[in-house]
């Protein structure tokens, strides 16, 4: 089949990531299957908006847009979706670099007309040059990467991971956009879960929809030094529990926690045993990894408990917007 047209959305929010943003865009422009367009969506930062417009003013395939919704990653993605011209919308984090065949592998998945989303594999690029010895691979999702316990190859999944994912444009017509109020918002508490909520909602709207992960669609996600610290690990796992409480409120605990139950009862106990074995064998970091797994479970459980109480008390604080095609290009900067 002929390759599909891809719109690649990269959401950005701070000039501190200027070099990372340029690298991310360059990796998309170097794809073996060229994207129809790259949409840089700037989250309420006029200075960054102007600077990017100047940087890419001579590049017709790069469009610089202002986030048309509330502050945060979800609204930024929705702005990109609304402006997208391609049949498939792909998402790349602003601090990630895609391998050359990233879009080509995504494209192959859509040969099946029932496939509505294809995700890929995200590998960590540690600022220190190597994985901290205490950091368990089972928790690589803490730094936005593919974690030990996910199936390999090209497999059907409940949800793709938002920083390395693609969707048919029609998926958003059926299910709406990313829920605002769940995902990240600049430097606030590192919440997540918005892609899980969307994917479950999409499967409900289109019961025959197939969602895939193809681990050949690889990106490399930069992990800054602050995220290599145990304090961030603890904060992020707690925040994930808060997020899961919101997701469960939206889609029900059955679907919202289906994968998490398998992960908690099968993958994590094996991680603890592996860490304990390494400790007994005198291998570096074994005790730390076992302890980190236990801490991560307890922190996420605490976050979920607190989040559940808040949701019951205050109600859900997120909204699911319909995606309307952007009127003209009034949000675009040239």
XYZ file of C-alpha atoms in Angstrom:
334
model
C 0.000 0.000 0.000
C 1.075 3.604 -0.561
C 2.627 5.381 2.442
C 0.254 7.589 4.408
C 0.715 11.305 5.031
C 1.985 11.984 8.547
C 1.593 15.119 10.606
C 4.114 15.052 13.461
C 3.182 17.073 16.562
C 5.914 18.210 18.960
C 4.666 20.140 21.996
C 7.142 22.577 23.538
C 6.991 24.918 26.507
C 10.411 26.230 27.567
C 13.460 27.821 25.963
C 15.608 25.781 28.328
C 15.065 22.897 25.896
C 16.018 24.893 22.811
C 18.792 22.530 21.692
C 16.574 19.510 22.399
C 13.745 20.969 20.315
C 16.053 21.554 17.352
C 17.322 17.970 17.626
C 13.808 16.567 17.778
C 12.754 18.509 14.665
C 15.925 17.509 12.828
C 15.264 13.835 13.530
C 11.792 14.111 12.000
C 13.085 16.000 8.962
C 15.616 13.169 8.415
C 12.992 10.385 8.293
C 13.246 7.779 5.540
C 9.489 8.287 5.108
C 9.182 12.089 5.085
C 6.452 13.687 7.159
C 3.980 15.917 5.349
C 4.423 18.482 8.119
C 5.894 19.076 11.554
C 3.684 21.000 13.969
C 5.491 22.749 16.819
C 2.872 23.670 19.397
C 4.099 26.236 21.935
C 2.463 26.159 25.369
C 1.744 29.781 26.377
C 5.304 31.057 25.917
C 5.302 34.067 23.536
C 9.091 34.431 23.530
C 9.594 30.803 22.510
C 6.816 31.129 19.934
C 8.559 34.073 18.260
C 11.976 32.439 18.406
C 10.765 29.219 16.784
C 8.866 31.158 14.125
C 12.094 32.941 13.227
C 14.114 29.715 13.316
C 11.801 27.848 10.941
C 10.454 30.718 8.869
C 12.151 29.317 5.766
C 11.002 25.718 6.295
C 7.570 25.201 4.713
C 7.169 21.761 6.276
C 7.497 23.170 9.812
C 4.524 25.053 11.237
C 4.718 26.907 14.546
C 1.440 27.160 16.476
C 0.300 28.587 19.787
C -1.552 26.266 22.145
C -5.176 27.277 21.631
C -6.389 25.708 24.878
C -5.506 25.785 28.567
C -1.904 25.366 29.634
C -0.664 21.788 29.500
C 0.445 18.950 27.246
C -3.036 17.606 26.494
C -4.350 20.919 25.155
C -1.152 21.382 23.154
C -1.625 18.006 21.503
C -5.254 18.828 20.787
C -4.164 22.061 19.093
C -1.818 20.065 16.875
C -4.482 17.495 16.045
C -6.953 20.205 15.037
C -4.395 21.791 12.704
C -3.087 18.510 11.246
C -3.442 17.889 7.515
C -2.124 14.325 7.460
C -4.155 11.122 7.599
C -2.056 10.035 10.596
C -0.975 12.220 13.504
C 2.243 11.200 15.268
C 3.561 12.582 18.545
C 7.184 13.045 19.588
C 8.417 14.492 22.874
C 10.403 17.709 22.630
C 13.366 16.091 24.405
C 13.487 12.973 22.223
C 15.149 11.956 18.963
C 13.502 9.564 16.508
C 15.457 6.942 14.613
C 15.436 7.275 10.834
C 12.746 4.649 10.121
C 10.422 5.705 12.947
C 7.568 6.866 10.710
C 8.097 4.050 8.216
C 7.459 1.457 10.913
C 4.396 3.352 12.118
C 3.099 3.427 8.558
C 3.297 -0.350 8.124
C 0.879 -0.862 10.987
C -1.860 1.070 9.220
C -2.006 -1.388 6.320
C -4.691 -3.037 8.461
C -7.726 -0.726 8.245
C -8.814 -1.649 11.789
C -5.590 -0.317 13.294
C -6.305 3.095 14.810
C -3.079 3.692 16.756
C 0.541 2.538 16.585
C 3.128 3.213 19.266
C 6.832 2.467 19.423
C 9.732 1.733 21.748
C 11.305 4.541 23.764
C 14.867 4.106 25.045
C 16.402 6.260 27.792
C 19.414 8.492 27.098
C 20.754 9.109 30.590
C 22.404 12.478 31.253
C 25.094 10.711 33.281
C 25.829 8.398 30.366
C 24.520 5.237 32.003
C 21.578 3.906 33.977
C 21.801 4.574 37.737
C 22.636 1.235 39.335
C 19.614 1.429 41.638
C 17.076 2.265 38.883
C 14.937 -0.801 37.962
C 14.092 -1.314 34.288
C 10.556 -2.227 35.381
C 10.094 1.474 36.203
C 11.498 3.066 33.046
C 8.027 4.571 32.534
C 9.025 6.972 35.319
C 11.330 8.680 32.790
C 8.924 8.306 29.857
C 10.446 5.154 28.388
C 9.448 1.603 27.519
C 9.691 -0.539 30.634
C 10.561 -4.143 31.311
C 7.359 -6.162 31.241
C 5.899 -4.831 28.003
C 5.663 -7.444 25.238
C 8.203 -7.296 22.416
C 7.646 -7.283 18.666
C 4.485 -5.943 17.043
C 1.684 -6.618 19.506
C -1.812 -5.487 20.348
C -2.038 -3.336 23.492
C -4.601 -1.507 25.617
C -2.840 1.831 25.144
C 0.172 3.379 23.460
C 2.586 5.722 25.273
C 2.004 9.338 24.325
C 5.577 10.515 23.700
C 6.102 7.942 20.930
C 2.748 7.275 19.317
C 0.568 7.812 16.276
C -3.174 7.786 15.604
C -5.357 7.927 12.547
C -6.814 11.415 12.357
C -10.268 9.826 12.286
C -9.637 8.310 15.738
C -10.074 11.769 17.237
C -13.288 12.320 15.312
C -14.672 9.198 16.989
C -13.313 9.628 20.518
C -12.457 13.302 20.973
C -9.069 14.611 22.008
C -6.752 14.209 24.967
C -8.453 14.963 28.273
C -7.268 18.221 29.814
C -6.586 18.161 33.530
C -4.852 14.758 33.584
C -1.469 15.127 31.901
C 1.549 17.322 32.434
C 1.398 21.079 32.866
C 4.833 22.621 32.586
C 6.764 22.232 35.838
C 3.842 21.167 38.051
C 3.585 17.691 39.595
C 4.550 15.170 36.875
C 1.151 13.645 36.219
C 0.415 11.310 33.334
C -2.221 8.876 32.140
C -3.840 11.022 29.459
C -2.909 8.636 26.648
C -4.282 5.662 28.627
C -7.607 7.426 29.136
C -7.795 8.387 25.447
C -6.979 4.889 24.200
C -9.600 3.250 26.425
C -12.156 5.842 25.311
C -11.192 5.170 21.680
C -11.697 1.407 22.118
C -15.143 2.075 23.576
C -16.110 4.390 20.725
C -14.785 1.936 18.114
C -15.047 -1.593 19.584
C -13.218 -3.165 16.636
C -10.301 -0.735 16.820
C -6.836 -2.260 17.073
C -4.028 -0.488 18.941
C -0.479 -1.720 18.375
C 3.046 -1.273 19.612
C 5.793 -1.921 17.066
C 9.085 -1.933 18.952
C 11.014 -1.216 15.752
C 9.657 2.362 15.835
C 12.369 3.622 18.162
C 13.001 6.984 19.755
C 15.647 7.996 22.295
C 14.317 10.035 25.203
C 16.716 12.291 27.100
C 16.710 11.854 30.869
C 18.105 14.926 32.658
C 20.184 14.528 35.779
C 17.378 15.578 38.116
C 15.286 12.636 36.914
C 18.046 10.181 37.734
C 17.580 10.956 41.446
C 15.583 8.850 43.851
C 13.525 11.868 44.964
C 12.141 12.311 41.446
C 11.453 8.572 41.218
C 9.376 8.694 44.396
C 7.519 11.855 43.318
C 6.750 10.512 39.852
C 5.423 7.175 41.074
C 3.173 8.956 43.580
C 1.913 11.243 40.809
C 1.172 8.212 38.641
C -1.110 6.911 41.373
C -2.965 10.232 41.407
C -3.302 10.025 37.617
C -4.618 6.463 37.687
C -7.355 7.534 40.104
C -8.530 10.100 37.536
C -8.331 7.571 34.703
C -10.301 5.006 36.710
C -12.939 7.665 37.403
C -13.260 8.315 33.674
C -13.223 4.804 32.218
C -13.837 2.551 35.231
C -11.340 0.669 37.374
C -11.799 -2.519 35.334
C -10.280 -1.144 32.134
C -8.357 1.674 33.753
C -6.278 -0.681 35.909
C -6.369 -3.887 33.842
C -2.759 -3.724 32.644
C -1.542 -2.309 35.952
C -2.854 -5.342 37.863
C -0.864 -7.734 35.684
C 2.194 -5.507 35.981
C 1.918 -5.311 39.769
C 1.252 -8.998 40.399
C 3.679 -10.498 37.865
C 6.366 -8.113 36.656
C 7.196 -6.274 39.874
C 7.563 -9.308 42.177
C 10.005 -10.752 39.638
C 11.897 -7.457 39.773
C 12.203 -7.635 43.553
C 13.474 -11.212 43.379
C 15.951 -10.293 40.655
C 17.294 -7.419 42.735
C 17.583 -9.614 45.836
C 19.413 -12.281 43.832
C 21.861 -9.708 42.467
C 22.470 -8.469 46.015
C 23.229 -11.977 47.244
C 25.585 -12.492 44.305
C 27.400 -9.269 45.142
C 26.320 -7.432 41.999
C 26.144 -3.637 42.277
C 22.736 -2.037 42.831
C 20.775 -5.219 43.541
C 19.462 -4.140 46.927
C 18.764 -0.633 45.616
C 16.716 -1.959 42.703
C 14.678 -4.248 44.945
C 14.076 -1.380 47.339
C 13.129 0.979 44.508
C 10.523 -1.472 43.215
C 8.942 -1.714 46.651
C 9.076 2.070 47.134
C 7.551 2.668 43.704
C 4.654 0.308 44.413
C 3.947 1.889 47.794
C 4.193 5.449 46.430
C 1.857 4.684 43.513
C -0.609 2.965 45.838
C -0.553 5.970 48.167
C -1.131 8.320 45.251
C -4.024 6.220 44.012
C -5.623 6.183 47.467
C -5.292 9.947 47.863
C -6.479 10.550 44.309
C -9.503 8.320 44.769
C -10.543 10.229 47.874
C -10.147 13.541 46.056
C -12.158 12.345 43.060
C -15.009 11.101 45.249
C -14.960 14.339 47.227
C -14.438 16.893 44.479
C -15.407 15.044 41.307
C -13.250 14.666 38.205
C -11.325 17.787 37.222
C -10.747 16.986 33.572
C -12.589 17.620 30.339
C -12.678 15.707 27.053
C -12.794 18.147 24.134
C -14.129 17.423 20.687
C -11.524 18.085 18.011
C -12.678 20.610 15.457
C -10.497 21.384 12.414
C -8.697 24.670 12.944
C -10.341 27.609 11.199
C -7.760 28.966 8.786
C -4.306 29.447 10.260
C -5.016 32.189 12.768
C -3.013 30.391 15.488
C -0.014 29.923 13.203
C 3.023 32.149 13.456
C 5.180 32.962 10.459
